[in-house]
C-alpha positions as a Markdown table, in Angstrom:
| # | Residue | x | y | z |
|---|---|---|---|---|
| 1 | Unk | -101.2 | 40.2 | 61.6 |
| 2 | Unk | -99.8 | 37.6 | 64.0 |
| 3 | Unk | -97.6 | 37.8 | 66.7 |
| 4 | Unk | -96.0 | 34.9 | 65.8 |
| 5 | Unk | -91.9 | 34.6 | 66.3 |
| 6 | Unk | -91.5 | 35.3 | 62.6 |
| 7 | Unk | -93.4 | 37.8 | 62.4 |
| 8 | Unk | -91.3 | 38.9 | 65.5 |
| 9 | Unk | -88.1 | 38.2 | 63.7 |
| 10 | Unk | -89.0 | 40.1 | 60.6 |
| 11 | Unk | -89.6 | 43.2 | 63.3 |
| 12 | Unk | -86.5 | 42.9 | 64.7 |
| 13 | Unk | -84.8 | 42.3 | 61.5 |
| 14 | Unk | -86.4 | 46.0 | 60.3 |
| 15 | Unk | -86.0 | 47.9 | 63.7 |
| 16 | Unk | -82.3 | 49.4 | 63.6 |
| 17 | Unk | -79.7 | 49.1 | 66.5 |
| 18 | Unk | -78.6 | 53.3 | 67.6 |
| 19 | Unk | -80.7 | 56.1 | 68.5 |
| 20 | Unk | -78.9 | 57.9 | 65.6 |
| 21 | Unk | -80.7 | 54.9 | 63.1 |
| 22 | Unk | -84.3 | 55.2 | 64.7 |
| 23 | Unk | -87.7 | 54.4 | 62.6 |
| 24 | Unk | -90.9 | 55.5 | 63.2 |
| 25 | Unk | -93.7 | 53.0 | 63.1 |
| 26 | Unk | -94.8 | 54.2 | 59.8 |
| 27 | Unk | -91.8 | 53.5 | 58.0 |
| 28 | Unk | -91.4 | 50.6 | 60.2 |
| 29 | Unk | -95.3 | 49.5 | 59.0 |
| 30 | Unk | -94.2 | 49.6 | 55.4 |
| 31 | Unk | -91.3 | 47.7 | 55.7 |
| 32 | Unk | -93.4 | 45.1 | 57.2 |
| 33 | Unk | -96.3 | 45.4 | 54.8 |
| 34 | Unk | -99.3 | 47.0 | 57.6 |
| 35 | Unk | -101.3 | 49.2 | 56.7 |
| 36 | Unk | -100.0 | 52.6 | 57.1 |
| 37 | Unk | -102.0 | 55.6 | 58.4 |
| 38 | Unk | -103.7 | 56.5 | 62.0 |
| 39 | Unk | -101.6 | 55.0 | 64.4 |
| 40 | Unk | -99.9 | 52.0 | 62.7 |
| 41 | Unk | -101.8 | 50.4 | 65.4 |
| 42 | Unk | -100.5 | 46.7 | 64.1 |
| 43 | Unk | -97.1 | 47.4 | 63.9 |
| 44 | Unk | -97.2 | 49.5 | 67.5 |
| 45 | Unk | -99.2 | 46.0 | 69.0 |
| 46 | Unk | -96.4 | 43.5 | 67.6 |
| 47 | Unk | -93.4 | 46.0 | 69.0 |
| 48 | Unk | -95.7 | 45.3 | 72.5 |
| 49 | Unk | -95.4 | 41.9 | 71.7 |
| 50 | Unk | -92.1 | 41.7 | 70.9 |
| 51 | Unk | -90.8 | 43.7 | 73.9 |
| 52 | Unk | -93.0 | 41.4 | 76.4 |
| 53 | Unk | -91.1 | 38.3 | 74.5 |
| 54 | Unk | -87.8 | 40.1 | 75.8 |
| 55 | Unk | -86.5 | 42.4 | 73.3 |
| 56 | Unk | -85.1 | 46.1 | 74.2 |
| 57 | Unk | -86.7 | 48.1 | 72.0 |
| 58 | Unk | -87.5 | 51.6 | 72.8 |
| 59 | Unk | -88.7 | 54.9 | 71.4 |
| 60 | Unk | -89.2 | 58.6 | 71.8 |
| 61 | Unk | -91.9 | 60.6 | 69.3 |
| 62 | Unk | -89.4 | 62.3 | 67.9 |
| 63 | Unk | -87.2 | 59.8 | 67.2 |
| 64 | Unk | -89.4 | 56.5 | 66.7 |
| 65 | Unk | -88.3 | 53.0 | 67.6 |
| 66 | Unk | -84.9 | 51.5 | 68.0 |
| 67 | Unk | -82.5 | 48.4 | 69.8 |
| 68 | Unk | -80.2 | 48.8 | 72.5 |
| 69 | Unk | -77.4 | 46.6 | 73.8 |
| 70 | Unk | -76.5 | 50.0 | 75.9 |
| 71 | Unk | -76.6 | 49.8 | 79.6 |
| 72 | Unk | -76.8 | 53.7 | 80.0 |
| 73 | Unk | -78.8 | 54.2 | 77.2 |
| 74 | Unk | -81.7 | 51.6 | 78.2 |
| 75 | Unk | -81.3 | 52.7 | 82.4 |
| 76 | Unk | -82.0 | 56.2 | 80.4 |
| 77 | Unk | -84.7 | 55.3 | 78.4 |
| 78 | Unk | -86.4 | 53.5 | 82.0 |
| 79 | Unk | -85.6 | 56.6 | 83.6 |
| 80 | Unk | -87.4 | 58.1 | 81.3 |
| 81 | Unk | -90.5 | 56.1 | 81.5 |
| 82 | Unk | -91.0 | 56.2 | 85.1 |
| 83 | Unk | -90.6 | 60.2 | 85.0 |
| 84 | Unk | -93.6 | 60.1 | 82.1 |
| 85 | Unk | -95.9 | 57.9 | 84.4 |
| 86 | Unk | -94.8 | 60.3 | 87.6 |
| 87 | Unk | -96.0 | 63.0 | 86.1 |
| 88 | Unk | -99.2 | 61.3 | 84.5 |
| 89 | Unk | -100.4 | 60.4 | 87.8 |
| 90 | Unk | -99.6 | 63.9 | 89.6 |
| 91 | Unk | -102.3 | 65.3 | 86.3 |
| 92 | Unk | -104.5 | 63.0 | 87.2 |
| 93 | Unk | -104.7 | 63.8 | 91.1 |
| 94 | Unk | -104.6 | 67.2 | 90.1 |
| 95 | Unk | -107.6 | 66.5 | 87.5 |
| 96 | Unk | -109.5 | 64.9 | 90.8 |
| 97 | Unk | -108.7 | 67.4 | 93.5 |
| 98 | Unk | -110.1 | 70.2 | 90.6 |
| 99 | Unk | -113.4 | 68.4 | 90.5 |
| 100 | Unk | -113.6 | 67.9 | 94.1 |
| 101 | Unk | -113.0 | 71.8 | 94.7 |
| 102 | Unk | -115.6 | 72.7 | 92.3 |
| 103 | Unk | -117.9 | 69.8 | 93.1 |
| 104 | Unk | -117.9 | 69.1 | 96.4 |
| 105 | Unk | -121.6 | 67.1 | 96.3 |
| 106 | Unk | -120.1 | 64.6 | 93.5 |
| 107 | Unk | -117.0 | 64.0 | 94.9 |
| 108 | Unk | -114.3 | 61.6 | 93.0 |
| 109 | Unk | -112.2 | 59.0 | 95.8 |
């Protein structure tokens, strides 16, 4: 697989507008011929691409990948994000002041 602009188009021609019409990368990997199974690693890689070339896409697990032309529903969806990597990085102090407690002699800075 490339992650060449028609490759790109082809993706965006596949990924739906509306929450309400989301795919998940599996279907999404058929529909582009990748190999399905795992993570769809490919397909996941060129949606990457595809959202550094400056398309809104944006997902949820439970509802897979969709477009956006919604203000509210993208500020959302950012929102939404940040929270995620909030909380990721208070786990992962809480992870380091754990093994500091119990291993005072080894600490982690």
């Amino acid at each position: 697989m490339a992650d060449s602009k028609s490759e790109i188009q082809r993706l965006l021609e596949i990924i739906p507008f509306g929450k309400e019409n989301a795919m998940h990368a599996e279907d999404i990997a058929v529909s582009m011929g990748y190999p399905v199974g795992g993570n769809q690693v490919e397909t996941r890689q060129l949606i990457r691409s595809a959202i550094q070339q400056g398309n809104i896409i944006l997902s949820t697990p439970k509802d897979g990948y969709w477009r956006s032309e919604t203000k509210q529903e993208v500020e959302d969806y950012i929102n939404s994000l940040q929270n995620r990597a909030a909380e990721i990085i208070t786990r992962s102090t809480e992870i380091k002041n754990a093994w500091n407690r119990v291993k005072p002699d080894n600490l982690i800075l």
